[in-house]
Amino acid sequence: MLIEISVLLGFGCLSGVTTVLFGFGGGFITVPVVYAFALAEPDHALGAMHVAVATSTAVMVVNAGSATLAQLRTGRLRRDYLWPIIAFIGLGAVLGSFAATAADESVLRWLFVAYLALTIADSVVRKGFVSRRDDMRPRALGGLTATAGGTGIGAVASFLGVGGSVLTVPLMRRKGLPMADATALANPLSLPVAVIGTAVYAFAATGASSSASHLGYIDLVAAGALLCGSLPTIAVTRRVVGRIPDRAHAIAYLVLLGAALIAIVVR
């Protein structure tokens, strides 16, 4: 248990860094590590991938909320890119969360893998993500993007427990925003997914777990350890936002997605 807590604290610190710099909220870090520990439990009554996704959404509520407050003080949260897409992301999150509780473990796992792989491929192939011209002017979100796109982002993100940054960051990049602004917006846009997903997962498995350390599908011990590592790191990391060159920031984003993909496939 001591080793497990120490590892979770370490990954919590990493999730704090990725929350601020990439808008992940911790999802791509927490899902693989919690999944690995859940598999190792000799007598777990709940599916490992369901526990990983649920715990990830619970951690994201706090991480994304903390990072949003930090980014608000920097002035990087552009309200014209938050509304109304955030409302439709919330709608999609309701649909995706209920669908995830009924999904088969193997389906959930391989959809997570496919989701990561497609995102990496799209960001590498499509122009405008890795490189952004200095004279590029940001473009407004269209009505279809905000409504249908927002609903789709919320559904996919809550289904996989990843917050939605892997869709919102590329979207904002295609609209011409710098990486610092795109990743800053990813945190408040992840909050509806995290809050709704956590509520659904907390009650979806009531009575299914024999362990007092679980609230529904959420592993409270793992979530607590991850947050103990992430919150102090968020407070420190927010001071370097905007100092990283745009191209390096974008490449680091894709490298981290690739690492998460390898981790979940190997495990």
XYZ file of C-alpha atoms in Angstrom:
267
model
C 0.000 0.000 0.000
C 2.840 2.414 0.853
C 4.471 1.798 -2.526
C 1.141 2.274 -4.298
C 0.491 5.591 -2.511
C 4.018 6.806 -3.331
C 3.584 5.985 -7.012
C 0.173 7.671 -7.097
C 1.635 10.789 -5.456
C 4.308 10.907 -8.139
C 1.795 10.550 -10.954
C -0.377 13.113 -9.196
C 2.478 15.618 -9.478
C 2.773 14.791 -13.174
C -0.974 15.231 -13.648
C -0.729 18.674 -12.032
C 1.892 19.701 -14.593
C -0.150 18.376 -17.506
C -3.304 20.046 -16.206
C -1.750 23.504 -16.375
C 0.457 23.093 -19.448
C -1.825 20.932 -21.585
C -5.319 21.220 -20.102
C -5.522 17.469 -19.499
C -7.041 17.698 -16.029
C -5.056 14.538 -15.301
C -7.115 12.118 -17.409
C -4.367 10.744 -19.637
C -2.066 10.319 -16.654
C -4.539 8.966 -14.118
C -6.434 6.485 -16.307
C -3.402 4.265 -17.136
C -1.946 4.287 -13.602
C -5.241 3.665 -11.777
C -6.096 0.978 -14.344
C -2.799 -0.777 -13.582
C -3.382 -0.741 -9.810
C -7.018 -1.802 -10.187
C -5.927 -4.828 -12.217
C -3.492 -5.779 -9.462
C -6.189 -5.976 -6.785
C -6.747 -9.681 -6.047
C -10.458 -9.369 -5.262
C -11.908 -6.299 -6.924
C -15.650 -6.383 -7.489
C -15.581 -3.564 -10.024
C -14.089 -3.543 -13.523
C -10.583 -2.079 -13.602
C -11.213 0.217 -16.569
C -14.469 1.506 -15.103
C -12.665 2.305 -11.834
C -9.850 4.047 -13.743
C -12.221 6.209 -15.782
C -14.403 7.081 -12.765
C -11.438 7.962 -10.541
C -10.000 10.072 -13.346
C -13.174 12.167 -13.622
C -13.218 12.736 -9.843
C -9.621 13.955 -9.877
C -10.391 16.183 -12.855
C -13.117 18.059 -10.962
C -10.526 19.402 -8.540
C -7.593 19.696 -10.962
C -9.524 21.442 -13.729
C -11.250 23.715 -11.224
C -7.959 24.756 -9.644
C -6.293 25.319 -13.011
C -9.293 27.332 -14.242
C -8.986 29.726 -11.301
C -5.255 30.046 -11.934
C -5.763 30.727 -15.663
C -8.531 33.223 -14.931
C -6.013 35.430 -13.161
C -3.737 35.398 -16.241
C -6.521 36.634 -18.540
C -6.143 33.697 -20.963
C -9.751 32.510 -20.670
C -11.494 34.004 -23.692
C -15.217 34.009 -22.996
C -16.217 34.016 -26.674
C -14.647 30.541 -26.937
C -16.343 29.240 -23.775
C -20.001 29.977 -24.487
C -22.184 28.307 -25.702
C -19.950 25.294 -26.414
C -19.497 24.588 -22.674
C -23.261 24.055 -22.277
C -23.368 21.498 -25.100
C -20.287 19.741 -23.721
C -22.268 19.311 -20.496
C -25.181 17.820 -22.440
C -22.899 15.354 -24.181
C -21.268 14.455 -20.860
C -24.600 13.212 -19.495
C -25.028 10.886 -22.474
C -21.454 9.632 -22.431
C -21.321 8.932 -18.692
C -24.429 6.731 -18.697
C -23.184 4.909 -21.801
C -19.815 4.210 -20.142
C -21.370 2.520 -17.101
C -23.047 0.008 -19.405
C -20.080 -0.549 -21.730
C -17.968 -3.707 -21.740
C -14.510 -3.398 -20.171
C -12.622 -4.409 -23.328
C -14.697 -2.026 -25.458
C -13.928 0.867 -23.106
C -10.220 0.072 -23.089
C -9.793 -0.209 -26.852
C -11.922 2.838 -27.565
C -9.566 4.740 -25.258
C -6.613 3.479 -27.317
C -8.302 4.322 -30.634
C -9.235 7.778 -29.339
C -5.620 8.564 -28.495
C -4.224 7.164 -31.751
C -6.659 9.094 -33.967
C -6.019 12.331 -32.093
C -2.250 12.016 -32.463
C -2.524 11.166 -36.168
C -4.932 14.042 -36.853
C -2.757 16.572 -35.032
C 0.383 15.476 -36.912
C -1.198 15.320 -40.375
C -3.479 18.352 -40.188
C -1.716 21.673 -40.756
C -1.853 24.284 -38.038
C -1.363 22.216 -34.883
C 2.411 21.843 -34.589
C 3.230 25.058 -36.441
C 1.274 28.290 -36.195
C 2.051 31.440 -38.157
C 2.700 34.521 -36.042
C 0.320 36.561 -38.202
C -2.539 34.050 -37.856
C -5.701 35.626 -36.475
C -8.057 33.570 -34.268
C -11.401 32.665 -35.857
C -14.708 32.415 -33.991
C -16.411 29.098 -33.294
C -19.298 28.411 -35.674
C -22.791 27.478 -34.541
C -22.454 23.851 -35.696
C -19.102 23.493 -33.941
C -20.505 24.841 -30.672
C -23.670 22.690 -30.704
C -23.052 19.361 -32.437
C -19.302 19.539 -31.876
C -19.689 20.419 -28.212
C -22.155 17.576 -27.626
C -19.804 15.110 -29.312
C -16.823 16.299 -27.286
C -18.741 15.932 -24.030
C -20.018 12.449 -24.909
C -16.637 11.060 -25.968
C -14.728 12.690 -23.117
C -17.051 11.500 -20.345
C -17.254 8.017 -21.874
C -13.467 7.695 -21.701
C -12.826 9.799 -18.584
C -10.358 12.132 -20.285
C -11.935 15.560 -19.837
C -12.127 16.568 -23.484
C -8.838 18.483 -23.790
C -7.658 16.072 -26.468
C -10.506 17.385 -28.628
C -10.790 20.990 -27.459
C -7.069 21.802 -27.744
C -6.811 20.680 -31.425
C -10.108 22.485 -32.110
C -8.804 25.760 -30.672
C -5.535 25.333 -32.561
C -7.443 24.965 -35.826
C -9.213 28.209 -34.959
C -5.821 29.926 -34.770
C -5.245 30.215 -31.006
C -1.760 29.952 -29.443
C -1.098 26.762 -27.448
C -1.057 28.717 -24.168
C -4.591 29.984 -24.815
C -5.876 26.681 -26.237
C -4.694 24.678 -23.221
C -5.999 27.314 -20.797
C -9.491 27.013 -22.320
C -9.345 23.212 -22.057
C -9.644 23.322 -18.251
C -13.012 25.116 -17.904
C -14.309 23.157 -20.909
C -13.409 19.943 -19.044
C -15.342 20.871 -15.907
C -18.853 19.881 -17.156
C -17.488 16.478 -18.181
C -15.739 15.973 -14.857
C -18.622 17.070 -12.627
C -21.351 15.162 -14.488
C -19.200 12.072 -14.963
C -18.240 11.963 -11.287
C -21.869 12.199 -10.183
C -22.917 9.365 -12.498
C -19.997 7.070 -11.603
C -20.426 7.711 -7.868
C -23.935 6.241 -7.878
C -23.803 3.845 -10.826
C -22.086 1.040 -8.901
C -23.589 1.577 -5.439
C -23.626 -1.756 -3.638
C -21.396 -3.417 -6.227
C -18.140 -2.866 -4.374
C -17.245 -4.669 -1.188
C -14.602 -2.077 -0.340
C -15.251 0.966 1.836
C -12.548 2.788 -0.135
C -14.856 3.094 -3.156
C -17.696 5.500 -3.805
C -19.493 3.774 -6.620
C -16.767 3.201 -9.206
C -14.496 5.899 -7.720
C -11.419 4.705 -5.826
C -11.254 7.295 -3.026
C -7.763 6.322 -1.835
C -6.280 6.609 -5.329
C -8.091 9.885 -5.973
C -6.874 11.352 -2.669
C -3.257 10.361 -3.309
C -3.328 11.762 -6.835
C -4.762 15.070 -5.630
C -2.163 15.377 -2.872
C 0.448 15.316 -5.610
C -1.355 17.422 -8.223
C -2.625 20.449 -6.280
C 0.749 21.785 -5.071
C 2.180 21.176 -8.547
C -0.619 23.170 -10.191
C 0.193 26.150 -7.962
C 3.854 26.047 -9.037
C 3.449 25.185 -12.723
C 0.974 27.996 -13.499
C 3.879 30.444 -13.204
C 5.582 29.097 -16.356
C 2.541 29.192 -18.644
C 3.217 31.410 -21.652
C 7.003 31.140 -21.380
C 7.237 27.966 -23.483
C 7.700 28.490 -27.262
C 4.471 27.705 -29.114
C 5.910 24.972 -31.368
C 7.687 23.234 -28.475
C 4.469 23.387 -26.450
C 2.520 21.699 -29.276
C 5.129 18.973 -29.804
C 5.283 18.221 -26.064
C 1.488 17.846 -26.074
C 1.683 15.156 -28.780
C 4.604 13.367 -27.091
C 2.626 13.076 -23.865
C -0.382 11.664 -25.727
C 1.929 9.088 -27.314
C 3.315 8.073 -23.905
C -0.204 7.571 -22.530
C -1.116 5.475 -25.576
C 1.922 3.210 -25.130
C 1.243 2.819 -21.402
C -2.335 1.617 -21.808
C -1.503 -0.714 -24.748
C 1.447 -2.352 -22.989
C -0.531 -2.845 -19.786
